[in-house]
CSV table of C-alpha atoms and ligand atoms in Angstrom, one decimal:
chain,number,residue,atom,x,y,z
A,4,MET,CA,124.9,137.9,122.1
A,5,GLN,CA,126.9,136.0,124.8
A,6,LYS,CA,127.9,132.4,124.8
A,7,LEU,CA,126.3,130.6,127.8
A,8,LYS,CA,127.1,126.9,127.7
A,9,LEU,CA,128.9,124.5,125.4
A,10,ILE,CA,126.1,122.2,124.3
A,11,TYR,CA,127.8,120.3,121.5
A,12,GLU,CA,131.3,119.8,120.2
A,13,GLY,CA,131.8,118.2,116.8
A,14,LYS,CA,135.0,117.5,114.8
A,15,ALA,CA,135.2,121.0,113.3
A,16,LYS,CA,132.9,123.2,115.4
A,17,LYS,CA,131.6,123.9,118.8
A,18,VAL,CA,128.0,125.1,119.5
A,19,TYR,CA,127.0,127.2,122.5
A,20,SER,CA,123.6,128.2,123.9
A,21,THR,CA,122.8,131.9,124.2
A,22,GLY,CA,120.3,133.9,126.2
A,23,LYS,CA,117.7,133.2,123.5
A,24,PRO,CA,116.2,129.6,123.2
A,25,ASP,CA,116.0,129.8,119.4
A,26,LEU,CA,119.5,131.0,118.8
A,27,LEU,CA,122.9,129.4,119.2
A,28,ILE,CA,126.5,130.4,118.6
A,29,GLN,CA,128.6,128.2,116.2
A,30,GLU,CA,132.4,128.5,116.6
A,31,PHE,CA,134.7,127.2,113.9
A,32,LYS,CA,137.8,125.3,115.1
A,33,ASP,CA,141.2,124.7,113.4
A,34,ASP,CA,140.9,120.9,114.1
A,35,ALA,CA,140.7,118.8,110.9
A,36,THR,CA,139.8,115.2,110.6
A,37,ALA,CA,139.4,112.9,107.6
A,38,PHE,CA,138.1,109.3,107.1
A,39,ASP,CA,135.7,109.6,110.0
A,40,ALA,CA,138.3,111.0,112.3
A,41,ALA,CA,140.8,108.2,111.6
A,42,LYS,CA,143.2,111.0,110.5
A,43,ARG,CA,143.5,114.1,112.7
A,44,GLY,CA,145.4,117.3,112.4
A,45,THR,CA,145.3,121.1,112.6
A,46,ILE,CA,144.9,123.5,109.8
A,47,LEU,CA,146.0,126.9,111.1
A,48,GLN,CA,143.4,129.6,110.8
A,49,LYS,CA,140.9,127.2,109.2
A,50,GLY,CA,138.2,128.2,111.7
A,51,VAL,CA,138.6,131.8,110.7
A,52,VAL,CA,138.6,131.0,107.0
A,53,ASN,CA,135.6,128.7,107.2
A,54,ASN,CA,133.6,131.1,109.3
A,55,LYS,CA,134.2,133.9,106.8
A,56,ILE,CA,133.5,131.8,103.7
A,57,SER,CA,130.4,130.3,105.3
A,58,THR,CA,129.1,133.7,106.3
A,59,LYS,CA,129.6,135.1,102.7
A,60,ILE,CA,127.9,132.0,101.2
A,61,PHE,CA,124.9,131.9,103.6
A,62,ALA,CA,124.3,135.6,102.9
A,63,LEU,CA,124.5,134.9,99.2
A,64,LEU,CA,122.0,132.0,99.4
A,65,GLU,CA,119.6,134.0,101.6
A,66,SER,CA,119.6,136.7,98.9
A,67,LYS,CA,118.6,133.9,96.4
A,68,LYS,CA,115.7,132.9,98.7
A,69,ILE,CA,117.3,129.8,100.2
A,70,PRO,CA,116.5,129.8,103.9
A,71,THR,CA,119.6,129.1,106.1
A,72,HIS,CA,120.4,128.9,109.8
A,73,PHE,CA,122.7,131.9,109.5
A,74,VAL,CA,121.7,135.0,111.5
A,75,GLU,CA,124.8,137.2,111.8
A,76,SER,CA,128.5,137.1,112.0
A,77,LEU,CA,129.8,137.8,115.5
A,78,ASN,CA,133.6,137.7,115.1
A,79,ASP,CA,136.4,135.9,113.3
A,80,ARG,CA,135.4,132.5,114.4
A,81,GLU,CA,131.8,132.7,115.5
A,82,MET,CA,128.4,133.2,113.9
A,83,LEU,CA,124.9,133.4,115.4
A,84,ILE,CA,122.6,130.7,114.1
A,85,LYS,CA,119.1,129.5,114.4
A,86,LYS,CA,118.7,126.4,116.6
A,87,VAL,CA,117.6,123.6,114.3
A,88,GLY,CA,117.0,119.9,114.7
A,89,ILE,CA,119.5,118.4,112.3
A,90,VAL,CA,118.1,115.9,109.8
A,91,PRO,CA,120.8,113.2,110.1
A,92,VAL,CA,121.4,113.0,106.4
A,93,GLU,CA,124.4,114.4,104.5
A,94,VAL,CA,123.4,115.6,101.1
A,95,THR,CA,126.2,115.4,98.5
A,96,ILE,CA,125.9,117.1,95.1
A,97,ARG,CA,128.5,116.2,92.4
A,98,ASN,CA,129.3,118.0,89.2
A,99,ILE,CA,132.5,116.2,88.4
A,100,VAL,CA,133.6,112.6,89.5
A,101,ALA,CA,135.9,112.7,92.5
A,102,GLY,CA,136.5,111.1,95.9
A,103,GLY,CA,133.7,108.8,97.1
A,104,MET,CA,132.1,108.5,93.7
A,105,ALA,CA,135.3,107.7,91.9
A,106,LYS,CA,136.0,105.0,94.5
A,107,LEU,CA,132.5,103.5,94.6
A,108,LEU,CA,132.2,103.1,90.8
A,109,GLY,CA,135.9,102.7,89.9
A,110,LEU,CA,135.9,105.9,87.9
A,111,GLU,CA,138.7,108.4,87.1
A,112,GLU,CA,138.6,111.6,88.9
A,113,GLY,CA,137.7,114.6,86.7
A,114,ILE,CA,134.9,113.1,84.5
A,115,VAL,CA,132.4,115.9,83.9
A,116,LEU,CA,128.9,114.5,84.7
A,117,LYS,CA,126.1,115.0,82.2
A,118,LYS,CA,123.9,116.3,85.0
A,119,PRO,CA,124.5,116.9,88.7
A,120,VAL,CA,124.3,113.7,90.9
A,121,LEU,CA,122.6,113.9,94.3
A,122,GLU,CA,123.5,111.4,97.0
A,123,TYR,CA,122.2,110.9,100.5
A,124,HIS,CA,124.5,109.5,103.3
A,125,TYR,CA,123.2,108.5,106.7
A,126,LYS,CA,125.1,110.7,109.2
A,127,ASP,CA,126.8,108.1,111.4
A,128,ASP,CA,130.6,108.1,111.7
A,129,ALA,CA,130.7,104.6,113.2
A,130,LEU,CA,129.0,103.3,110.1
A,131,HIS,CA,131.2,105.6,107.8
A,132,ASP,CA,128.1,107.6,106.7
A,133,PRO,CA,126.6,104.9,104.5
A,134,LEU,CA,125.0,105.8,101.2
A,135,ILE,CA,121.2,105.6,101.4
A,136,ASN,CA,118.2,106.6,99.2
A,137,GLU,CA,114.8,108.3,99.7
A,138,TYR,CA,113.2,104.9,100.4
A,139,HIS,CA,115.5,104.3,103.4
A,140,ILE,CA,114.9,107.8,104.7
A,141,GLU,CA,111.1,107.6,104.4
A,142,ALA,CA,110.8,104.0,105.5
A,143,LEU,CA,112.9,104.6,108.6
A,144,GLY,CA,111.1,107.9,109.4
A,145,ILE,CA,114.4,109.9,109.2
A,146,ALA,CA,112.5,112.6,107.2
A,147,ALA,CA,109.1,112.9,105.5
A,148,LYS,CA,108.7,112.9,101.7
A,149,PRO,CA,107.8,116.6,101.5
A,150,GLU,CA,110.8,117.5,103.6
A,151,MET,CA,113.1,115.4,101.2
A,152,ASN,CA,111.5,117.1,98.2
A,153,THR,CA,112.3,120.5,99.7
A,154,ILE,CA,115.9,119.3,100.6
A,155,ALA,CA,116.5,118.1,97.0
A,156,LEU,CA,115.0,121.3,95.5
A,157,TYR,CA,117.2,123.6,97.7
A,158,SER,CA,120.3,121.4,97.1
A,159,PHE,CA,120.1,121.7,93.2
A,160,LYS,CA,119.3,125.4,93.5
A,161,ILE,CA,122.3,125.9,95.8
A,162,ASN,CA,124.5,124.0,93.3
A,163,ASP,CA,123.4,126.4,90.5
A,164,VAL,CA,124.1,129.5,92.7
A,165,LEU,CA,127.4,128.2,94.0
A,166,LYS,CA,128.7,126.9,90.7
A,167,GLU,CA,128.3,130.3,89.1
A,168,PHE,CA,129.6,132.1,92.2
A,169,PHE,CA,132.8,130.1,92.4
A,170,LEU,CA,133.4,130.1,88.7
A,171,LYS,CA,133.6,133.9,88.8
A,172,LYS,CA,136.3,133.4,91.4
A,173,GLY,CA,138.3,131.1,89.1
A,174,LEU,CA,137.2,128.0,91.0
A,175,ILE,CA,135.4,124.9,89.7
A,176,LEU,CA,132.8,123.5,92.2
A,177,VAL,CA,133.5,119.7,91.8
A,178,ASP,CA,131.2,118.5,94.6
A,179,PHE,CA,130.0,119.5,98.1
A,180,LYS,CA,128.1,118.4,101.1
A,181,LEU,CA,125.1,120.0,102.8
A,182,GLU,CA,123.2,119.5,106.0
A,183,PHE,CA,119.7,120.6,106.6
A,184,GLY,CA,117.7,121.1,109.8
A,185,ARG,CA,114.1,121.8,111.0
A,186,PHE,CA,113.3,125.3,112.4
A,187,LYS,CA,109.7,126.1,113.4
A,188,GLY,CA,108.6,123.2,111.2
A,189,LYS,CA,110.4,124.4,108.1
A,190,ILE,CA,113.5,122.9,106.4
A,191,ILE,CA,116.5,125.3,106.3
A,192,LEU,CA,120.1,124.9,105.3
A,193,ALA,CA,122.5,124.4,108.4
A,194,ASP,CA,126.1,123.5,109.1
A,195,GLU,CA,128.7,125.2,107.0
A,196,ILE,CA,129.8,125.6,103.4
A,197,SER,CA,133.6,125.9,103.2
A,198,PRO,CA,136.7,124.2,101.7
A,199,ASP,CA,136.1,121.5,104.4
A,200,THR,CA,132.8,120.6,102.7
A,201,CYS,CA,133.4,121.5,99.0
A,202,ARG,CA,135.9,120.3,96.4
A,203,LEU,CA,137.2,123.3,94.6
A,204,TRP,CA,139.7,123.2,91.8
A,205,ASP,CA,141.5,126.1,90.2
A,206,SER,CA,139.7,126.6,86.9
A,207,LYS,CA,142.9,127.0,84.9
A,208,THR,CA,145.4,124.7,86.5
A,209,LYS,CA,142.8,122.2,88.1
A,210,GLU,CA,144.9,122.5,91.3
A,211,LYS,CA,143.0,121.3,94.4
A,212,LEU,CA,142.2,124.1,96.8
A,213,ASP,CA,140.2,122.3,99.5
A,214,LYS,CA,140.4,119.7,102.2
A,215,ASP,CA,141.7,117.1,99.8
A,216,ARG,CA,145.1,118.7,100.4
A,217,PHE,CA,144.9,117.6,104.0
A,218,ARG,CA,143.1,114.2,103.3
A,219,ARG,CA,145.8,113.2,100.7
A,220,ASP,CA,148.9,114.9,102.3
A,221,LEU,CA,149.3,117.2,99.3
A,222,GLY,CA,151.0,120.0,101.2
A,223,ASN,CA,150.2,123.8,101.2
A,224,VAL,CA,147.0,123.1,103.0
A,225,GLU,CA,146.8,126.5,104.9
A,226,GLU,CA,147.8,128.3,101.7
A,227,ALA,CA,144.9,126.7,99.8
A,228,TYR,CA,142.4,127.8,102.4
A,229,GLN,CA,143.8,131.3,102.4
A,230,GLU,CA,143.7,131.4,98.6
A,231,VAL,CA,140.0,130.4,98.6
A,232,LEU,CA,139.2,133.0,101.2
A,233,LYS,CA,141.0,135.7,99.2
A,234,ARG,CA,139.0,134.8,96.0
A,235,VAL,CA,135.7,134.5,97.8
A,236,MET,CA,136.1,137.9,99.4
A,237,ALA,CA,137.4,139.6,96.2
B,30,LIG,P1,133.1,112.2,99.1
B,30,LIG,O1,133.5,112.2,97.7
B,30,LIG,O2,134.2,111.8,100.0
B,30,LIG,O3,131.9,111.5,99.4
B,30,LIG,O4,132.8,113.8,99.5
B,30,LIG,C1,131.9,114.5,98.7
B,30,LIG,C2,131.9,116.0,99.2
B,30,LIG,O5,131.5,116.0,100.6
B,30,LIG,C3,133.3,116.6,99.2
B,30,LIG,O6,133.2,117.9,98.7
B,30,LIG,C4,133.7,116.6,100.6
B,30,LIG,C5,132.5,116.6,101.4
B,30,LIG,N1,132.5,115.8,102.6
B,30,LIG,C6,132.2,116.4,103.8
B,30,LIG,O7,131.9,117.6,103.9
B,30,LIG,N2,132.2,115.6,104.9
B,30,LIG,C7,132.5,114.3,104.9
B,30,LIG,O8,132.5,113.6,105.9
B,30,LIG,C8,132.9,113.7,103.6
B,30,LIG,C9,133.2,112.3,103.5
B,30,LIG,C10,132.8,114.5,102.5
């Protein structure tokens, strides 16, 4: 499948049209941003790492009956995907308090939650992806109630599958972000799942092996991404 035209460029990915109207090519870049692009940088080989990890995870989720936009891997940085209409809601699932939840509620990072927390954020960088709930989403017509039920169901199932998967690799899945889209009237998982969109801590040392190393200037950013890739592929 050939790339025809660049139709969208985001902070971490480019999307191209193909000869088929239902299919797009998603290319993963090395560009890294944080705090709604207030901080910018490059993580060498991140695009390759995130493409490979996302490919592996989408295939795993498909095998567990979670529909995704993934069609096939094309090369180191590109995958063929289904063309969805993105639901402009970022779904966050949290197993352990960190990042935004620690800040919002004045909590210590590392508190293990009694049950997973699901959050919705309205996807709008200029507004800093504000926290919203099902009422906002339904009342503003962002998505319908049955669609949100499906999104919540898939998100918790994905958490169950990924928590177990990562733990076998010596990684604790602290939290992660998902995006969903509509394809032929059905909700499917879109975007990516990678160290950009998950918090992953080494299960023995609790060392951060994700984008927090970039966000917080912790050093060894590339090394952490390579380590996650190595473990995911092992
Ligand atoms: P948060 O604690 O900053 O809200 O992040 C929760 C999870 O979502 C974390 O695993 C990182 C991921 N995330 C993204 O993928 N994109 C974003 O823009 C933000 C803020 C977080």
